[in-house]
Every structure is written in structure tokens, then in C-alpha cells.
């Protein structure tokens, strides 16, 4: 089993739709959690950190479920510009580096 | 402020040649990371530097790969005797403080170096 798993998609949704992605992890010692957005042939850009209490930034909501060992990202009222690959990154335990999932591809259709 | 910068942006080299990739982290960031991303795949950790501590080289795929960092500034990743399977985007990231065990800090990525080995 991979340490971090994401549904690769693609998720094709119409503009205005709500879409959610999950990222499951196997290392229970993980302490920090992040969502990154990566556009085609670009570097990953930090979208948001994921806190135990969950956090919201505009149309984006991230949540952490430690019991079931997954994090989620919810995008409301999706825009064409949200089309990208969304990567989850986990850190902590004995490792300083982040371990990334392979990403979930989202395409928002007009 | 200025983000992470990397050079060159693209590098095409012949199999067997050595290449050197450069990364300039965000000023004041003590932690620096190198990752590799093959086409259509996730990020693969290579090496981590934190201040003047010994680097974590656990992700380097072979002894052809090495990296250096002077203090908290520029880092160079060197690949010797390049092979076609080394073709990938090499991404550098920095964070404000990745040194406290059990905690990770937000990492900010540079634009990457796209390496093609022919």
C-alpha cells in the first residue's frame, strides 16, 4: 500500500459544481497536512494547510480525519480556473520532507 | 518578496554527461528540499538540508546523485553520468523551519528544472 493515496481522477465537473477530493495516508505519525495545486507544466503551489479543526478559505474547505487517516478538500462553486491537479502533502513523524500523493486531476467544464 | 528560483529552466544533455542544477531558496528559509517529478507522476523526495546539520540523503536514487548547500543559501544538485531515466522535472522547495521533528512547515516550490537526457 502506498504511504499516501489519491484518486487520480480525472474529475470533470460543470462550472458552479461542488467537488470533493480525499487523500488517505498510512503513517499515523503524520503531523502536518497540506493541499497543493499544480497547473500543467508548472510547480506545485501551496493552496492551504489542513488543521485538526478544519479550515476554510473562500470556496475551499479542508478537513482532517485522524481516526480514518484521511484529509479532504472541498471546492464549492467551481470555476474554470480551478482546473488543475491537486496534490496532498504530509509531513511529520521522523521525516522532515513532505510525502506527496500522485495528485487528483480536476477539469471544470463551461 | 522573491520566491524560490531555479536554473536552468530547461536542460537537454547527452547520456553520460554530468549536469548541475541550482536552487536559490527564499531568503531566511533555513530548510531546503529537492524533489523529482517524472511525467504524470507525483513528487519523489531526493534530499533535505536544514541549516548546518548533516543533510538527509535518504531519497537519492543512486550514488550518481549528490547535492551541496552552503549555509542557508544556494544549493546545487549534481547528477553524474546521466541516464535516460533521469529525465524529469527537478523541483526545489524551501521552508521557514523544517527542523523540529514531528512538525512540517509549508514548503514553497521553485519553477523547476526540466531535464531531458537524450
Coordinates of N, CA and C in Angstrom, one line a residue:
Chain A
X1 N 0.9 -1.2 0.0 CA 0.0 0.0 0.0 C 0.9 1.2 0.0
X2 N 0.5 2.2 -0.9 CA 1.3 3.5 -0.9 C 1.1 4.2 0.4
X3 N 2.1 5.1 0.8 CA 2.0 5.8 2.0 C 0.9 6.9 1.9
X4 N 0.7 7.5 0.7 CA -0.3 8.5 0.5 C -1.0 8.1 -0.8
X5 N -2.3 8.1 -0.7 CA -3.1 7.7 -1.9 C -4.1 8.7 -2.3
X6 N -4.2 9.0 -3.5 CA -5.3 9.9 -4.0 C -5.9 9.2 -5.2
X7 N -7.2 9.5 -5.4 CA -7.9 9.1 -6.6 C -7.4 10.0 -7.8
X8 N -6.8 9.4 -8.8 CA -6.1 10.2 -9.8 C -7.2 11.0 -10.7
X9 N -8.4 10.5 -10.7 CA -9.4 11.2 -11.5 C -9.3 10.6 -12.9
X10 N -9.6 11.4 -14.0 CA -9.9 12.8 -13.8 C -11.4 13.1 -13.3
X11 N -11.5 14.2 -12.6 CA -12.9 14.6 -12.2 C -13.2 15.7 -13.2
X12 N -14.3 15.5 -13.9 CA -14.8 16.5 -14.9 C -16.1 17.0 -14.3
X13 N -16.2 18.3 -14.0 CA -17.4 18.8 -13.3 C -17.8 20.1 -14.1
X14 N -19.1 20.4 -14.1 CA -19.5 21.7 -14.7 C -19.2 22.9 -13.8
X15 N -19.1 24.0 -14.4 CA -18.9 25.2 -13.6 C -20.0 25.4 -12.6
X16 N -19.6 25.8 -11.4 CA -20.6 26.0 -10.3 C -20.8 24.8 -9.5
X17 N -20.3 23.7 -9.9 CA -20.5 22.4 -9.1 C -19.6 22.4 -7.8
X18 N -20.0 21.6 -6.9 CA -19.2 21.3 -5.7 C -18.5 20.0 -5.9
X19 N -17.2 20.0 -5.6 CA -16.4 18.8 -5.8 C -15.5 18.5 -4.6
X20 N -15.3 17.3 -4.3 CA -14.5 16.9 -3.1 C -13.5 15.9 -3.5
X21 N -12.3 16.0 -2.9 CA -11.3 15.0 -3.1 C -10.8 14.5 -1.7
X22 N -10.4 13.3 -1.7 CA -9.9 12.7 -0.5 C -8.4 12.3 -0.7
X23 N -7.7 12.2 0.4 CA -6.3 11.8 0.4 C -6.1 10.9 1.6
X24 N -5.8 9.6 1.4 CA -5.7 8.7 2.6 C -4.2 8.5 2.8
X25 N -3.9 8.3 4.1 CA -2.5 8.1 4.4 C -2.3 7.0 5.4
X26 N -1.2 6.3 5.4 CA -1.0 5.1 6.2 C -0.1 5.4 7.4
X27 N 0.6 6.5 7.5 CA 1.5 6.8 8.6 C 0.8 7.6 9.6
X28 N 0.4 6.9 10.7 CA -0.3 7.5 11.8 C 0.5 8.6 12.5
X29 N 1.8 8.6 12.3 CA 2.6 9.6 12.9 C 2.6 11.0 12.2
X30 N 1.9 11.0 11.0 CA 1.9 12.3 10.3 C 1.3 13.4 11.1
X31 N 2.0 14.5 11.0 CA 1.6 15.7 11.9 C 1.1 16.9 11.1
X32 N 1.6 17.0 9.9 CA 1.2 18.2 9.2 C 0.7 17.8 7.8
X33 N -0.3 18.6 7.3 CA -1.0 18.2 6.1 C -1.3 19.4 5.3
X34 N -1.1 19.2 4.0 CA -1.2 20.4 3.1 C -1.9 20.0 1.8
X35 N -2.6 20.9 1.2 CA -3.1 20.8 -0.2 C -2.3 21.7 -1.1
X36 N -1.8 21.2 -2.2 CA -1.1 22.0 -3.2 C -1.9 21.9 -4.5
X37 N -1.8 22.9 -5.3 CA -2.4 22.9 -6.6 C -1.2 23.0 -7.6
X38 N -1.3 22.1 -8.7 CA -0.3 22.1 -9.7 C -0.9 22.3 -11.1
X39 N -0.6 23.4 -11.8 CA -1.1 23.5 -13.1 C -0.1 22.8 -14.1
X40 N -0.6 22.5 -15.3 CA 0.2 21.8 -16.2 C 1.5 22.4 -16.5
X41 N 2.6 21.6 -16.3 CA 4.0 22.1 -16.5 C 4.4 23.2 -15.6
X42 N 3.8 23.3 -14.5 CA 4.2 24.3 -13.5 C 4.5 23.6 -12.2
X43 N 5.1 24.4 -11.3 CA 5.4 23.9 -10.0 C 4.2 23.8 -9.1
X44 N 4.2 23.0 -8.1 CA 3.1 22.9 -7.1 C 3.0 24.3 -6.3
X45 N 1.8 24.8 -6.1 CA 1.7 26.0 -5.3 C 0.8 25.6 -4.1
X46 N 1.3 26.1 -2.9 CA 0.5 25.8 -1.7 C -0.9 26.4 -1.8
X47 N -1.9 25.6 -1.6 CA -3.3 26.0 -1.6 C -3.7 26.3 -0.2
X48 N -3.5 25.3 0.7 CA -3.9 25.6 2.1 C -3.3 24.5 3.0
X49 N -3.1 24.9 4.2 CA -2.7 23.9 5.3 C -4.0 23.3 5.8
X50 N -3.9 22.1 6.4 CA -5.0 21.4 6.9 C -4.8 21.3 8.4
X51 N -5.7 21.9 9.2 CA -5.6 21.9 10.6 C -6.5 20.9 11.2
X52 N -6.3 20.4 12.4 CA -7.2 19.5 13.1 C -8.6 19.9 13.1
X53 N -8.8 21.2 13.3 CA -10.1 21.7 13.4 C -10.8 22.0 12.0
X54 N -10.0 21.7 11.0 CA -10.5 22.1 9.7 C -10.3 23.6 9.4
X55 N -10.2 23.9 8.1 CA -10.1 25.3 7.8 C -10.7 25.6 6.5
X56 N -11.1 26.9 6.3 CA -11.8 27.3 5.1 C -11.2 28.6 4.6
X57 N -11.1 28.6 3.3 CA -10.5 29.8 2.6 C -11.4 30.1 1.4
X58 N -12.3 31.0 1.6 CA -13.2 31.3 0.5 C -14.0 30.0 0.0
X59 N -13.9 29.6 -1.2 CA -14.6 28.5 -1.7 C -14.0 27.1 -1.3
X60 N -12.9 27.2 -0.7 CA -12.1 26.0 -0.4 C -12.2 25.6 1.1
X61 N -12.5 24.3 1.4 CA -12.6 23.9 2.7 C -11.7 22.6 2.8
X62 N -10.9 22.6 3.8 CA -10.0 21.4 4.1 C -10.3 20.8 5.4
X63 N -10.4 19.5 5.5 CA -10.6 18.8 6.8 C -9.7 17.6 7.0
X64 N -9.5 17.3 8.2 CA -8.6 16.2 8.6 C -9.4 15.2 9.4
X65 N -9.3 14.0 9.1 CA -10.0 12.9 9.9 C -8.9 12.0 10.3
X66 N -8.4 12.2 11.6 CA -7.2 11.4 12.0 C -7.7 9.9 12.3
X67 N -8.9 9.7 12.7 CA -9.3 8.4 13.1 C -9.3 7.5 11.8
X68 N -9.8 8.0 10.7 CA -9.8 7.3 9.5 C -8.6 7.6 8.6
X69 N -7.7 8.4 9.0 CA -6.5 8.8 8.3 C -6.7 9.2 6.9
X70 N -7.5 10.3 6.8 CA -7.6 11.0 5.5 C -7.8 12.4 5.7
X71 N -7.4 13.2 4.6 CA -7.7 14.6 4.6 C -8.6 14.8 3.3
X72 N -9.4 15.9 3.4 CA -10.3 16.1 2.3 C -10.2 17.6 1.8
X73 N -10.5 17.8 0.6 CA -10.6 19.2 0.0 C -11.9 19.3 -0.7
X74 N -12.7 20.3 -0.3 CA -14.0 20.6 -0.9 C -13.9 21.9 -1.6
X75 N -14.3 21.9 -2.9 CA -14.3 23.2 -3.6 C -15.8 23.5 -4.0
X76 N -16.3 24.6 -3.6 CA -17.6 25.0 -3.9 C -17.6 26.0 -5.0
X77 N -18.8 26.0 -5.7 CA -19.0 27.0 -6.8 C -17.7 27.0 -7.7
X78 N -17.4 25.8 -8.3 CA -16.1 25.7 -9.0 C -16.1 26.6 -10.2
X79 N -14.9 27.1 -10.5 CA -14.6 28.0 -11.6 C -13.7 27.3 -12.6
X80 N -13.8 27.8 -13.9 CA -12.9 27.2 -14.9 C -11.4 27.2 -14.5
X81 N -11.1 28.3 -13.7 CA -9.7 28.5 -13.3 C -9.3 27.5 -12.2
X82 N -10.2 26.7 -11.7 CA -9.9 25.7 -10.7 C -9.3 24.5 -11.3
X83 N -9.4 24.4 -12.6 CA -8.9 23.2 -13.4 C -7.4 23.1 -13.1
X84 N -7.0 22.0 -12.6 CA -5.6 21.8 -12.2 C -5.5 20.3 -11.6
X85 N -4.3 20.0 -11.2 CA -4.1 18.8 -10.4 C -3.9 19.2 -8.9
X86 N -4.6 18.5 -8.1 CA -4.5 18.8 -6.6 C -3.7 17.7 -5.9
X87 N -2.6 18.1 -5.3 CA -1.7 17.2 -4.6 C -1.9 17.4 -3.1
X88 N -1.9 16.3 -2.4 CA -1.9 16.4 -0.9 C -0.4 16.1 -0.5
X89 N 0.0 16.7 0.6 CA 1.4 16.5 1.1 C 1.3 16.4 2.6
X90 N 2.0 15.4 3.1 CA 2.0 15.1 4.5 C 3.4 15.1 5.1
X91 N 3.6 15.6 6.3 CA 4.9 15.6 6.9 C 4.7 15.2 8.4
X92 N 5.9 15.1 9.0 CA 5.9 14.8 10.4 C 6.4 13.4 10.7
X93 N 6.3 13.0 11.9 CA 6.9 11.7 12.4 C 8.4 11.9 12.3
X94 N 9.2 11.0 11.8 CA 10.6 11.0 11.7 C 11.1 11.8 10.5
X95 N 10.2 12.1 9.6 CA 10.7 12.7 8.3 C 10.4 14.2 8.3
X96 N 11.3 15.0 7.8 CA 11.1 16.4 7.6 C 10.5 16.7 6.3
X97 N 10.8 15.9 5.3 CA 10.3 16.2 4.0 C 8.8 15.9 3.9
X98 N 8.1 16.4 2.9 CA 6.7 16.0 2.7 C 6.6 14.8 1.8
X99 N 5.7 14.0 2.1 CA 5.3 12.9 1.2 C 4.1 13.2 0.5
X100 N 4.1 13.2 -0.9 CA 3.0 13.6 -1.7 C 2.3 12.5 -2.3
X101 N 1.0 12.7 -2.5 CA 0.2 11.8 -3.3 C 0.5 12.1 -4.8
X102 N 0.0 11.2 -5.6 CA 0.2 11.4 -7.1 C -0.7 12.5 -7.7
X103 N -1.7 13.0 -6.9 CA -2.5 14.0 -7.4 C -3.8 13.6 -8.0
X104 N -4.8 14.5 -7.9 CA -6.1 14.3 -8.5 C -6.3 15.4 -9.5
X105 N -6.6 15.0 -10.7 CA -6.8 15.9 -11.8 C -8.3 16.4 -11.9
X106 N -8.5 17.7 -11.9 CA -9.8 18.3 -11.9 C -9.9 19.1 -13.2
X107 N -11.0 18.9 -13.9 CA -11.3 19.8 -15.1 C -12.7 20.3 -14.8
X108 N -12.8 21.7 -14.8 CA -14.1 22.3 -14.7 C -14.5 22.7 -16.1
X109 N -15.7 22.3 -16.5 CA -16.2 22.5 -17.8 C -17.2 23.6 -17.9
X110 N -17.1 24.4 -19.0 CA -18.1 25.5 -19.1 C -19.5 25.0 -19.4
Chain B
X1 N 7.7 39.2 -1.7 CA 9.2 39.1 -1.9 C 9.5 38.0 -2.9
X2 N 10.8 37.8 -3.2 CA 11.2 36.9 -4.2 C 10.9 35.5 -3.7
X3 N 10.5 34.6 -4.6 CA 10.3 33.2 -4.3 C 11.5 32.4 -4.6
X4 N 11.3 31.1 -4.6 CA 12.4 30.2 -4.9 C 12.7 30.3 -6.4
X5 N 14.0 30.4 -6.7 CA 14.4 30.4 -8.1 C 15.3 29.2 -8.4
X6 N 15.2 28.8 -9.6 CA 16.0 27.6 -10.1 C 16.6 27.9 -11.5
X7 N 17.7 27.3 -11.7 CA 18.3 27.5 -13.0 C 19.1 26.2 -13.3
X8 N 19.2 25.9 -14.6 CA 18.5 26.5 -15.7 C 17.0 26.0 -15.7
X9 N 16.2 26.6 -16.5 CA 14.8 26.2 -16.5 C 14.6 24.9 -17.3
X10 N 15.4 24.8 -18.3 CA 15.5 23.6 -19.2 C 16.9 23.2 -19.4
X11 N 17.1 21.9 -19.4 CA 18.5 21.4 -19.7 C 18.3 20.1 -20.5
X12 N 18.9 20.1 -21.7 CA 19.0 18.9 -22.5 C 20.4 18.5 -22.6
X13 N 20.7 17.2 -22.2 CA 22.0 16.7 -22.2 C 22.1 15.3 -22.8
X14 N 23.3 15.0 -23.2 CA 23.5 13.6 -23.7 C 23.8 12.6 -22.6
X15 N 23.3 11.4 -22.8 CA 23.5 10.3 -21.9 C 25.0 10.3 -21.6
X16 N 25.3 10.1 -20.3 CA 26.7 10.0 -19.8 C 27.4 11.3 -19.4
X17 N 26.7 12.4 -19.7 CA 27.3 13.7 -19.3 C 26.8 14.0 -17.9
X18 N 27.6 14.9 -17.2 CA 27.2 15.4 -15.9 C 26.4 16.7 -16.0
X19 N 25.4 16.9 -15.1 CA 24.7 18.1 -15.1 C 24.6 18.7 -13.7
X20 N 24.5 20.0 -13.6 CA 24.4 20.7 -12.3 C 23.2 21.6 -12.3
X21 N 22.4 21.4 -11.3 CA 21.1 22.2 -11.2 C 21.3 23.1 -10.0
X22 N 20.7 24.3 -10.1 CA 20.9 25.3 -9.0 C 19.6 25.7 -8.4
X23 N 19.6 26.0 -7.1 CA 18.4 26.4 -6.4 C 18.7 27.6 -5.5
X24 N 18.0 28.7 -5.6 CA 18.1 29.8 -4.6 C 16.8 29.8 -3.8
X25 N 16.9 29.5 -2.5 CA 15.7 29.4 -1.7 C 15.2 30.8 -1.3
X26 N 14.0 30.9 -0.7 CA 13.5 32.2 -0.2 C 14.4 32.6 0.9
X27 N 14.8 33.9 0.9 CA 15.7 34.5 1.8 C 15.1 34.3 3.3
X28 N 16.0 33.7 4.1 CA 15.6 33.5 5.5 C 15.1 32.1 5.8
X29 N 14.8 31.3 4.7 CA 14.3 30.0 4.9 C 15.5 29.1 5.2
X30 N 15.4 28.3 6.3 CA 16.5 27.5 6.7 C 16.5 26.1 6.1
X31 N 15.3 25.7 5.7 CA 15.2 24.3 5.2 C 15.1 24.3 3.7
X32 N 15.7 23.4 3.0 CA 15.7 23.3 1.5 C 15.6 21.9 1.1
X33 N 14.7 21.6 0.2 CA 14.4 20.3 -0.3 C 14.6 20.2 -1.8
X34 N 15.0 19.0 -2.2 CA 15.0 18.7 -3.7 C 14.0 17.5 -3.9
X35 N 13.2 17.6 -4.9 CA 12.3 16.6 -5.3 C 12.4 16.4 -6.8
X36 N 12.0 15.2 -7.2 CA 12.0 14.9 -8.7 C 10.5 14.5 -9.0
X37 N 10.1 15.0 -10.2 CA 8.8 14.6 -10.7 C 8.9 14.1 -12.1
X38 N 8.6 12.9 -12.3 CA 8.5 12.3 -13.6 C 7.2 12.6 -14.2
X39 N 7.1 12.6 -15.6 CA 5.9 13.0 -16.3 C 4.7 12.2 -15.8
X40 N 3.7 12.9 -15.4 CA 2.4 12.3 -15.0 C 2.5 11.6 -13.6
X41 N 3.6 11.9 -12.9 CA 3.7 11.2 -11.6 C 3.8 12.2 -10.5
X42 N 3.8 11.7 -9.2 CA 3.9 12.6 -8.1 C 5.3 13.0 -7.8
X43 N 5.5 13.7 -6.7 CA 6.8 14.2 -6.3 C 7.6 13.1 -5.5
X44 N 8.8 13.0 -5.9 CA 9.7 12.0 -5.2 C 10.8 12.7 -4.5
X45 N 10.8 12.6 -3.2 CA 11.8 13.2 -2.3 C 13.2 12.8 -2.7
X46 N 14.2 13.7 -2.7 CA 15.6 13.3 -3.0 C 16.5 13.6 -1.8
X47 N 16.5 14.9 -1.3 CA 17.4 15.3 -0.3 C 16.9 16.5 0.4
X48 N 17.3 16.6 1.7 CA 16.8 17.7 2.6 C 18.0 18.3 3.3
X49 N 18.1 19.7 3.4 CA 19.1 20.4 4.1 C 18.4 21.2 5.2
X50 N 18.9 21.3 6.4 CA 18.4 22.1 7.4 C 19.6 22.8 8.1
X51 N 19.7 24.1 7.8 CA 20.8 24.8 8.4 C 22.2 24.2 8.2
X52 N 22.9 24.0 9.2 CA 24.3 23.4 9.1 C 24.3 22.0 9.5
X53 N 23.1 21.4 9.7 CA 23.0 20.0 10.0 C 23.4 19.1 8.8
X54 N 23.7 17.9 9.1 CA 24.0 16.9 8.0 C 22.7 16.7 7.2
X55 N 22.9 16.7 5.9 CA 21.7 16.6 5.1 C 21.1 15.2 5.2
X56 N 19.8 15.1 4.9 CA 19.1 13.8 4.8 C 19.1 13.4 3.4
X57 N 19.9 12.4 3.1 CA 20.1 12.0 1.7 C 19.3 10.7 1.4
X58 N 18.4 10.4 2.2 CA 17.7 9.1 2.1 C 17.0 8.9 0.8
X59 N 16.6 10.0 0.1 CA 15.9 9.8 -1.1 C 16.7 9.8 -2.4
X60 N 18.0 10.0 -2.3 CA 18.8 9.9 -3.5 C 18.8 8.6 -4.1
X61 N 18.5 8.4 -5.4 CA 18.3 7.1 -6.0 C 19.5 6.3 -6.3
X62 N 20.7 7.0 -6.4 CA 21.9 6.3 -6.7 C 23.1 7.2 -6.3
X63 N 24.3 6.6 -6.3 CA 25.4 7.5 -6.0 C 25.8 8.4 -7.1
X64 N 25.1 8.4 -8.2 CA 25.4 9.4 -9.2 C 24.8 10.7 -8.9
X65 N 23.9 10.7 -7.9 CA 23.3 12.0 -7.4 C 24.0 12.5 -6.2
X66 N 24.2 13.8 -6.2 CA 24.7 14.4 -5.0 C 24.2 15.9 -4.9
X67 N 24.3 16.4 -3.7 CA 23.8 17.8 -3.6 C 24.7 18.5 -2.5
X68 N 24.8 19.8 -2.7 CA 25.5 20.6 -1.7 C 24.7 21.8 -1.4
X69 N 24.9 22.3 -0.2 CA 24.3 23.6 0.2 C 25.3 24.3 1.1
X70 N 25.6 25.5 0.9 CA 26.5 26.3 1.7 C 25.6 27.1 2.7
X71 N 25.7 26.8 4.0 CA 25.0 27.5 5.0 C 23.5 27.5 4.7
X72 N 22.8 28.6 4.6 CA 21.4 28.7 4.3 C 21.2 29.4 3.0
X73 N 22.1 29.1 2.1 CA 21.9 29.8 0.8 C 21.7 28.8 -0.3
X74 N 22.4 29.1 -1.4 CA 22.2 28.3 -2.7 C 22.5 26.9 -2.5
X75 N 21.8 26.0 -3.2 CA 22.1 24.6 -3.3 C 22.3 24.2 -4.7
X76 N 23.1 23.2 -4.9 CA 23.3 22.6 -6.2 C 23.1 21.1 -6.2
X77 N 22.4 20.6 -7.1 CA 22.1 19.2 -7.3 C 22.9 18.7 -8.5
X78 N 23.8 17.8 -8.3 CA 24.6 17.3 -9.4 C 24.2 15.8 -9.7
X79 N 24.1 15.6 -11.0 CA 23.8 14.2 -11.5 C 25.0 13.9 -12.4
X80 N 25.7 12.8 -12.0 CA 26.8 12.4 -12.8 C 26.4 11.3 -13.8
X81 N 27.1 11.2 -14.9 CA 26.9 10.1 -15.9 C 25.4 9.9 -16.1
X82 N 24.7 11.0 -16.6 CA 23.2 10.9 -16.7 C 22.7 9.8 -17.5
X83 N 21.6 9.3 -17.1 CA 20.9 8.2 -17.8 C 19.5 8.7 -18.3
X84 N 19.0 8.0 -19.3 CA 17.7 8.5 -19.8 C 16.6 8.5 -18.7
X85 N 16.7 7.5 -17.8 CA 15.7 7.5 -16.7 C 15.8 8.7 -15.7
X86 N 16.9 9.5 -15.9 CA 17.0 10.7 -15.0 C 16.1 11.8 -15.6
X87 N 15.6 11.7 -16.8 CA 14.8 12.7 -17.4 C 13.5 13.0 -16.5
X88 N 13.4 14.2 -16.1 CA 12.3 14.5 -15.1 C 12.4 16.1 -14.9
X89 N 11.4 16.5 -14.1 CA 11.5 17.9 -13.6 C 12.0 17.8 -12.2
X90 N 13.1 18.6 -12.0 CA 13.7 18.6 -10.6 C 13.3 19.9 -9.9
X91 N 12.5 19.7 -8.8 CA 11.9 20.8 -8.1 C 12.7 21.0 -6.8
X92 N 12.9 22.3 -6.5 CA 13.5 22.7 -5.2 C 12.4 23.4 -4.4
X93 N 12.4 23.2 -3.1 CA 11.5 23.9 -2.2 C 12.2 24.4 -1.0
X94 N 11.7 25.4 -0.4 CA 12.3 25.8 0.9 C 11.1 26.1 1.9
X95 N 11.5 26.0 3.1 CA 10.5 26.3 4.2 C 11.2 27.1 5.3
X96 N 10.4 27.8 6.1 CA 11.0 28.6 7.1 C 11.7 27.9 8.2
X97 N 11.2 26.7 8.6 CA 11.8 25.9 9.6 C 11.3 24.5 9.6
X98 N 12.1 23.6 9.0 CA 11.6 22.2 9.0 C 12.3 21.4 10.0
X99 N 13.0 22.1 11.0 CA 13.9 21.3 11.8 C 13.3 20.7 13.1
X100 N 12.1 21.0 13.4 CA 11.5 20.4 14.6 C 10.9 19.1 14.3
X101 N 11.4 18.0 14.8 CA 11.0 16.7 14.5 C 9.5 16.6 14.8
X102 N 8.8 16.0 14.0 CA 7.3 15.8 14.2 C 6.5 16.9 13.6
X103 N 7.1 17.9 13.1 CA 6.3 19.0 12.5 C 6.9 19.3 11.1
X104 N 6.0 19.6 10.3 CA 6.4 20.1 8.9 C 6.0 21.5 8.8
X105 N 6.6 22.2 7.9 CA 6.3 23.6 7.6 C 6.0 23.7 6.2
X106 N 5.2 24.7 5.9 CA 4.8 24.9 4.5 C 6.0 25.0 3.6
X107 N 6.0 24.3 2.5 CA 7.1 24.3 1.6 C 6.7 25.1 0.3
X108 N 7.6 25.9 -0.2 CA 7.3 26.7 -1.3 C 8.3 26.3 -2.4
X109 N 7.7 26.0 -3.6 CA 8.5 25.4 -4.7 C 9.0 26.5 -5.7
X110 N 10.1 26.2 -6.2 CA 10.6 26.9 -7.4 C 10.0 26.4 -8.6
X111 N 10.3 27.0 -9.8 CA 9.6 26.6 -11.0 C 10.2 25.3 -11.6
X112 N 11.3 24.8 -11.1 CA 11.8 23.5 -11.5 C 12.8 23.7 -12.7
X113 N 13.6 22.6 -12.8 CA 14.4 22.4 -14.0 C 14.0 21.2 -14.7
X114 N 13.6 21.4 -16.0 CA 13.2 20.2 -16.8 C 14.4 19.6 -17.5
X115 N 14.8 18.5 -17.0 CA 16.0 17.8 -17.6 C 15.6 16.7 -18.6
X116 N 16.2 16.8 -19.7 CA 15.9 15.8 -20.8 C 17.3 15.2 -21.1
X117 N 17.4 13.8 -21.0 CA 18.6 13.1 -21.3 C 18.4 12.3 -22.6
X118 N 19.2 12.7 -23.6 CA 19.0 12.0 -24.9 C 19.9 10.9 -25.2

